XYZ file of C-alpha atoms in Angstrom:
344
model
C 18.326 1.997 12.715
C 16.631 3.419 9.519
C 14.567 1.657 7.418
C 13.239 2.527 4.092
C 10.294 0.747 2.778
C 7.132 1.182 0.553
C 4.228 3.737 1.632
C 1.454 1.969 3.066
C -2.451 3.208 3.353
C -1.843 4.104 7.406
C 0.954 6.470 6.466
C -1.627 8.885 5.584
C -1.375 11.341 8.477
C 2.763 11.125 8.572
C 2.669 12.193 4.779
C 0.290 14.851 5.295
C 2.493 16.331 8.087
C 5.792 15.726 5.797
C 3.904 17.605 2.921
C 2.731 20.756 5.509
C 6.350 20.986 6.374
C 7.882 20.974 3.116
C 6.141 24.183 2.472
C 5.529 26.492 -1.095
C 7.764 25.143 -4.067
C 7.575 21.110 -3.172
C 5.415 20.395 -5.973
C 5.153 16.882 -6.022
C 3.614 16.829 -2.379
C 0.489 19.208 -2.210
C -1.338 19.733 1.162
C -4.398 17.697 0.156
C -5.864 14.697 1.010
C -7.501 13.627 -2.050
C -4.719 14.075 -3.990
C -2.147 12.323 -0.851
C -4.351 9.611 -0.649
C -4.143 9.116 -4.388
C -0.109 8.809 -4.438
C -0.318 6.822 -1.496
C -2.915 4.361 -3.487
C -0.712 4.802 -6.874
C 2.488 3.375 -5.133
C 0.943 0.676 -3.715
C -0.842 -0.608 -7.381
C 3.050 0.408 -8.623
C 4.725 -1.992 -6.567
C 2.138 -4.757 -6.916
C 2.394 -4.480 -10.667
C 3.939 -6.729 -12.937
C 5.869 -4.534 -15.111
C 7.551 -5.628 -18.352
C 8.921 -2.247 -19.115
C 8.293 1.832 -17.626
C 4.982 3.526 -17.951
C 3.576 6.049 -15.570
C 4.421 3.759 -11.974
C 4.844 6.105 -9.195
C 7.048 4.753 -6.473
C 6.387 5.639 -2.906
C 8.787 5.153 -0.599
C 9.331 6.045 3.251
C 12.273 6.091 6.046
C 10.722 4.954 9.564
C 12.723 4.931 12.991
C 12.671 1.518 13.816
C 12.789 2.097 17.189
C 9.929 4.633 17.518
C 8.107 3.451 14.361
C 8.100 7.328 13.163
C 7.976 8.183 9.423
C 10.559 10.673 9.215
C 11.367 10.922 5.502
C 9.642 10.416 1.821
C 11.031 9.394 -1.328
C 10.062 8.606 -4.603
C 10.270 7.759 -8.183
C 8.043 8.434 -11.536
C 8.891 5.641 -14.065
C 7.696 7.696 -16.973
C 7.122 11.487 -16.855
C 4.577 12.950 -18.819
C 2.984 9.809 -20.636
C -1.034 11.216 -19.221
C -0.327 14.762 -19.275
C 2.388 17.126 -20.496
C 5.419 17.977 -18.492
C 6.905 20.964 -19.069
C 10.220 22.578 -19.197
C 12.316 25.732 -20.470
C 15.131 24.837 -22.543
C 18.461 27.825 -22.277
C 19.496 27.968 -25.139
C 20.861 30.939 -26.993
C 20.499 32.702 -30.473
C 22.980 34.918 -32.340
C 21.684 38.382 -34.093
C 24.691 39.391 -36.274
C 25.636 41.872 -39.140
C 29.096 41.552 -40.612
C 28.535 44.859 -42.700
C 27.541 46.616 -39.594
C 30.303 45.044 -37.451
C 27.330 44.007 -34.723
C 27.317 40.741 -32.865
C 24.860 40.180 -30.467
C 24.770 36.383 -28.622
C 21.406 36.469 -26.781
C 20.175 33.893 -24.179
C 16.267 32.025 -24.805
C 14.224 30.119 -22.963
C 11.851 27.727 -25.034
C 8.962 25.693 -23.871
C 9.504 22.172 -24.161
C 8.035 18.704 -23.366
C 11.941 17.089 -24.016
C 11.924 15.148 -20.837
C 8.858 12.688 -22.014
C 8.774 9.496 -20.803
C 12.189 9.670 -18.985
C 12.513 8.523 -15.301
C 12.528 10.949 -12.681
C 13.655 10.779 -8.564
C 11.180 13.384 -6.397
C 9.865 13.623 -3.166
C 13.026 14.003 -1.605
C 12.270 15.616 2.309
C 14.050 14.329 5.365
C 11.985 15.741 8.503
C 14.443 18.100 10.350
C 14.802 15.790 13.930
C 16.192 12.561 11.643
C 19.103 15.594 9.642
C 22.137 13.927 10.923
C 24.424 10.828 10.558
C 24.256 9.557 6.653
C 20.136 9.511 6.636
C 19.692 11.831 3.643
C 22.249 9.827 1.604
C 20.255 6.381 2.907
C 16.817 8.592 1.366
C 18.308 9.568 -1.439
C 20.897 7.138 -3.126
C 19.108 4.128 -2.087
C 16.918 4.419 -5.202
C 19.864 4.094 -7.436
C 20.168 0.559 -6.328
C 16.435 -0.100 -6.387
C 16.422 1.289 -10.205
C 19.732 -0.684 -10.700
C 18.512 -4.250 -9.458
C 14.820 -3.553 -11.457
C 15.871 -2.302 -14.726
C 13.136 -3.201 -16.846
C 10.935 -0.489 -14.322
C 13.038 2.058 -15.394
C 14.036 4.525 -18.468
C 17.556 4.797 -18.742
C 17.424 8.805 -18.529
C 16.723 9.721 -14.876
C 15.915 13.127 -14.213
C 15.132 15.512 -10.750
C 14.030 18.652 -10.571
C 15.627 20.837 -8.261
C 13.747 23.770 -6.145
C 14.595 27.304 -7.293
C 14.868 30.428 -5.479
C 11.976 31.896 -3.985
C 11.287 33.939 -0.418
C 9.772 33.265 2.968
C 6.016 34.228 1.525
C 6.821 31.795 -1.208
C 6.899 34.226 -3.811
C 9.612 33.269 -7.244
C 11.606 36.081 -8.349
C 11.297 34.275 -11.953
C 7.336 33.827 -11.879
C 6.722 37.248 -10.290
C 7.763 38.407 -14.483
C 5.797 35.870 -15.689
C 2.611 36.709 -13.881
C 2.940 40.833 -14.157
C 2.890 39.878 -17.949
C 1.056 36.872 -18.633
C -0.496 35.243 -15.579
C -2.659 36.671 -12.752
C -2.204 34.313 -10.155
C 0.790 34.450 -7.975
C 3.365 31.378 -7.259
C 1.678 29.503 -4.575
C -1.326 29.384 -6.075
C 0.179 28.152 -9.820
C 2.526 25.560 -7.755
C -0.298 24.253 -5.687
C -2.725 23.677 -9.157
C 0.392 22.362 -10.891
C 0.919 20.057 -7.873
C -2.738 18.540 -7.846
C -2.946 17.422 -11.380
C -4.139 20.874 -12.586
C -1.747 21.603 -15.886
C -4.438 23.111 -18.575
C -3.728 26.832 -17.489
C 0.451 26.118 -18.520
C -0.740 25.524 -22.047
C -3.764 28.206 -21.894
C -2.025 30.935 -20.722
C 2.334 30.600 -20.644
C 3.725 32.638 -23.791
C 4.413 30.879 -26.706
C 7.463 31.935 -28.480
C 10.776 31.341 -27.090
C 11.581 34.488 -24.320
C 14.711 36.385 -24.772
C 15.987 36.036 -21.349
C 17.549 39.852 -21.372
C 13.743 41.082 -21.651
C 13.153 39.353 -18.194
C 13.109 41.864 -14.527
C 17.208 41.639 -13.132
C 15.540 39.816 -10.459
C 14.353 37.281 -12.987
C 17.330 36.555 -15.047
C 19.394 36.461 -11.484
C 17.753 33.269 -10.621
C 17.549 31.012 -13.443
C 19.441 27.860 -12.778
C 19.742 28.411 -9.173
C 18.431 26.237 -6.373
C 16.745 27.323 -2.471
C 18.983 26.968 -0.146
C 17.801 24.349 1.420
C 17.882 22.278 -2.111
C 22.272 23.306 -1.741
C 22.887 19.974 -0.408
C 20.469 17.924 -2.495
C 22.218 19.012 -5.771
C 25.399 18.491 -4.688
C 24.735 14.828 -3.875
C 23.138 14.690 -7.024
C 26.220 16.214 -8.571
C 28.836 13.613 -6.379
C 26.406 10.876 -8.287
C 27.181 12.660 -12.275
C 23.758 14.359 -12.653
C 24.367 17.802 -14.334
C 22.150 20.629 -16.099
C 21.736 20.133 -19.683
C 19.591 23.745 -19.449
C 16.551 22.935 -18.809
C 14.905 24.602 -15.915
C 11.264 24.899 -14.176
C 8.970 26.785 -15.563
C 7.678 28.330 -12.252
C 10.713 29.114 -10.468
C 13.680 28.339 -12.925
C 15.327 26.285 -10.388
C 17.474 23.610 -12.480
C 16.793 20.107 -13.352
C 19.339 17.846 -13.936
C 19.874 14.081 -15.653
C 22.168 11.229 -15.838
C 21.935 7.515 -17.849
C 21.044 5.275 -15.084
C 24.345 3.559 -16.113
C 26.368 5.953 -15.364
C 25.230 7.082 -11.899
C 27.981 6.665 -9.860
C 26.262 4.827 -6.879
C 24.448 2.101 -9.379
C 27.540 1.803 -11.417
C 29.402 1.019 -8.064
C 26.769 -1.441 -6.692
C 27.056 -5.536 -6.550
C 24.404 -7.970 -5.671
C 25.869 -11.145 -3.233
C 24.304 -13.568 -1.511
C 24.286 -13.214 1.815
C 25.544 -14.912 5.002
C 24.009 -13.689 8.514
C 26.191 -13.657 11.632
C 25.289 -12.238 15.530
C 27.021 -8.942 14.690
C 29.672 -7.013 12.114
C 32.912 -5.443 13.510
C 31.800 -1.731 13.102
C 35.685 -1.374 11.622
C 34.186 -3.111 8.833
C 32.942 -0.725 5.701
C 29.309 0.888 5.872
C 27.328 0.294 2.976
C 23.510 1.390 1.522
C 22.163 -2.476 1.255
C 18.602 -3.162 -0.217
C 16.895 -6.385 -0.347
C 16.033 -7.469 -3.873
C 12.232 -7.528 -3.598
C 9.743 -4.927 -4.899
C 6.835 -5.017 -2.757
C 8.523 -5.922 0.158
C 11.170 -4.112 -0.671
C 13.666 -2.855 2.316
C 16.910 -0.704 2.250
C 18.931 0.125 5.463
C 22.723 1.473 5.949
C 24.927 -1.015 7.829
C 28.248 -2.253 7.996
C 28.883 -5.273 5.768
C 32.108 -7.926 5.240
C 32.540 -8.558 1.769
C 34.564 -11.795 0.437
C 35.312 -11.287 -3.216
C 37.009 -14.397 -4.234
C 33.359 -16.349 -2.729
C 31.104 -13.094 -3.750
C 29.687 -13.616 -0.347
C 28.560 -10.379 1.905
C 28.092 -11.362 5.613
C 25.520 -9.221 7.139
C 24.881 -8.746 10.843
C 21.543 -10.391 12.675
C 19.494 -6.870 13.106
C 20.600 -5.553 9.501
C 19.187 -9.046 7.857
C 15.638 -8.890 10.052
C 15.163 -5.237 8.662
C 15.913 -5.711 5.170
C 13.581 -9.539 5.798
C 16.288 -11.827 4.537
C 18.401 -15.120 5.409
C 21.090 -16.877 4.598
C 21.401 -17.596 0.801
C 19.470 -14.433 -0.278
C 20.707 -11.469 -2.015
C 21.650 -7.727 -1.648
C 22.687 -5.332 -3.360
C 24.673 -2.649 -1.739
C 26.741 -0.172 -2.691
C 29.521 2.341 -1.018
C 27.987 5.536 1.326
C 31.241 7.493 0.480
C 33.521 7.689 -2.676
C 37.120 8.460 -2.568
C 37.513 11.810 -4.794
């Protein structure tokens, strides 16, 4: 079984492999200590906190192997983006140059700098190590925090965002930066997504153009890759997209990969979750329906998939002895779970 749980202190070393193997382009986990050691510290003042309503908590979370005790996954999520230093974005938009006497319409795409997504929520940190890829794992890592937004509310903005990777190659260079630094940077992609990752924002402001950019101006390799994710990010999005997160335009300013939003409300996986009390038999008939169950606790906070039977007329969910000990509750406590599959 899978477990997912707050970072701790000692999971130093397991996040400093996960970040090495996440590679150019995973922003929000930079190869460096000081800065690891920081997020690690953050998340563990975040869920110690009393909090009355978002500010600039950063939940850490991890998925261990309860049976080898490996950390084989990171997730996480920013309460409020942006509220101690800007966070940028490109806005699509598009403008219309027209001349009725000279029969000429032209309807020309822009991309705008923008701070829009200010103090909105956002999910990151989303890697699953390549052994643990199988079974329903990266749905556990990556819906589970749709409950744990769902059942703490007052922790969260009702916008949530995440950022999606864009395109870029096996030397980590962006098709969509490679314009931006032959005309107005001289650094190449690595080295802008490494400062951006460690805190290191002043050169955006300093040195990124500041008038909207006609998008038709842009290389062919540019424009081509605006909106689009890696490859690897294919499978993220569309879980994201299964869940009612869409593009609203904006994209990354480094690679143009997209980022996309939905009212926590309206996420289909919190919309569809219930909070029981529970009662705790020996074992559940694996017939029965498999569910993403969290415990309703922040700090020690535990999520797990497992097969649950669910009385609606008592709004009682019996949950099997092993599930229970992982998520650290007895009879006469509460879950919240919610379905791993919808029926399209």
């Amino acid at each position: 079984m899978k477990i997912i749980r707050p970072i701790h202190p000692d999971d130093y070393s397991s996040l400093n492999e996960i970040a090495q193997e996440s590679g150019v382009g995973f922003t929000s986990l930079p190869v460096n200590e000081v800065l690891l050691r920081s997020k690690i510290d953050k998340s563990v003042q975040a869920f110690a906190k009393d909090v009355a309503e978002p500010a600039d908590e950063s939940y850490l979370f991890v998925m261990q192997d309860q049976d080898t005790q490996e950390v084989v996954g990171t997730s996480g999520i920013v309460a409020g983006v942006g509220l101690n230093d800007a966070f940028y974005h490109y806005h699509l938009s598009k403008v219309v140059h027209a001349s009725r006497e000279l029969e000429i319409y032209n309807n020309v795409d822009i991309l705008t700098l923008c701070n829009d997504y200010t103090g909105v929520s956002e999910i990151c940190t989303l890697f699953l190590r390549q052994g643990a890829r199988e079974g329903l794992n990266g749905r556990l890592l990556s819906k589970f925090r749709f409950l744990f937004m769902m059942e703490h509310r007052n922790r969260f903005a009702e916008t949530i965002i995440a950022e999606m990777r864009g395109i870029n190659d096996e030397n980590g260079q962006s098709p969509f930066w490679q314009w931006l630094e032959e005309h107005f940077f001289s650094m190449d992609f690595p080295t802008a997504d490494y400062l951006t990752g460690i805190g290191q924002k002043q050169f955006i402001a300093e040195l990124m153009p500041k008038y909207p950019i006609y998008v038709n101006l842009l290389s062919k390799q540019a424009q081509a890759v605006i909106g689009q994710v890696h490859e690897k990010t294919k499978p993220a999005l569309q879980l994201l997209e299964q869940e009612g997160f869409s593009c609203r335009g904006y994209v990354d300013i480094f690679d143009a990969g997209p980022t996309v939003e939905a009212n926590l409300e309206h996420i289909r996986s919190a919309q569809a979750s219930r909070k029981m009390q529970i009662k705790v038999t020996g074992n559940i008939d694996d017939s029965q329906p498999t569910f993403f169950v969290i415990n309703t606790t922040v700090q020690d906070f535990r999520g797990v998939c497992t097969t649950l039977l669910i009385d609606i007329d008592t709004e009682l969910a019996t949950i099997g002895q092993q599930a229970a000990a992982a998520l650290g509750v007895s009879d006469g406590d509460y879950i919240r779970f919610a379905p791993t599959h919808f029926r399209t």
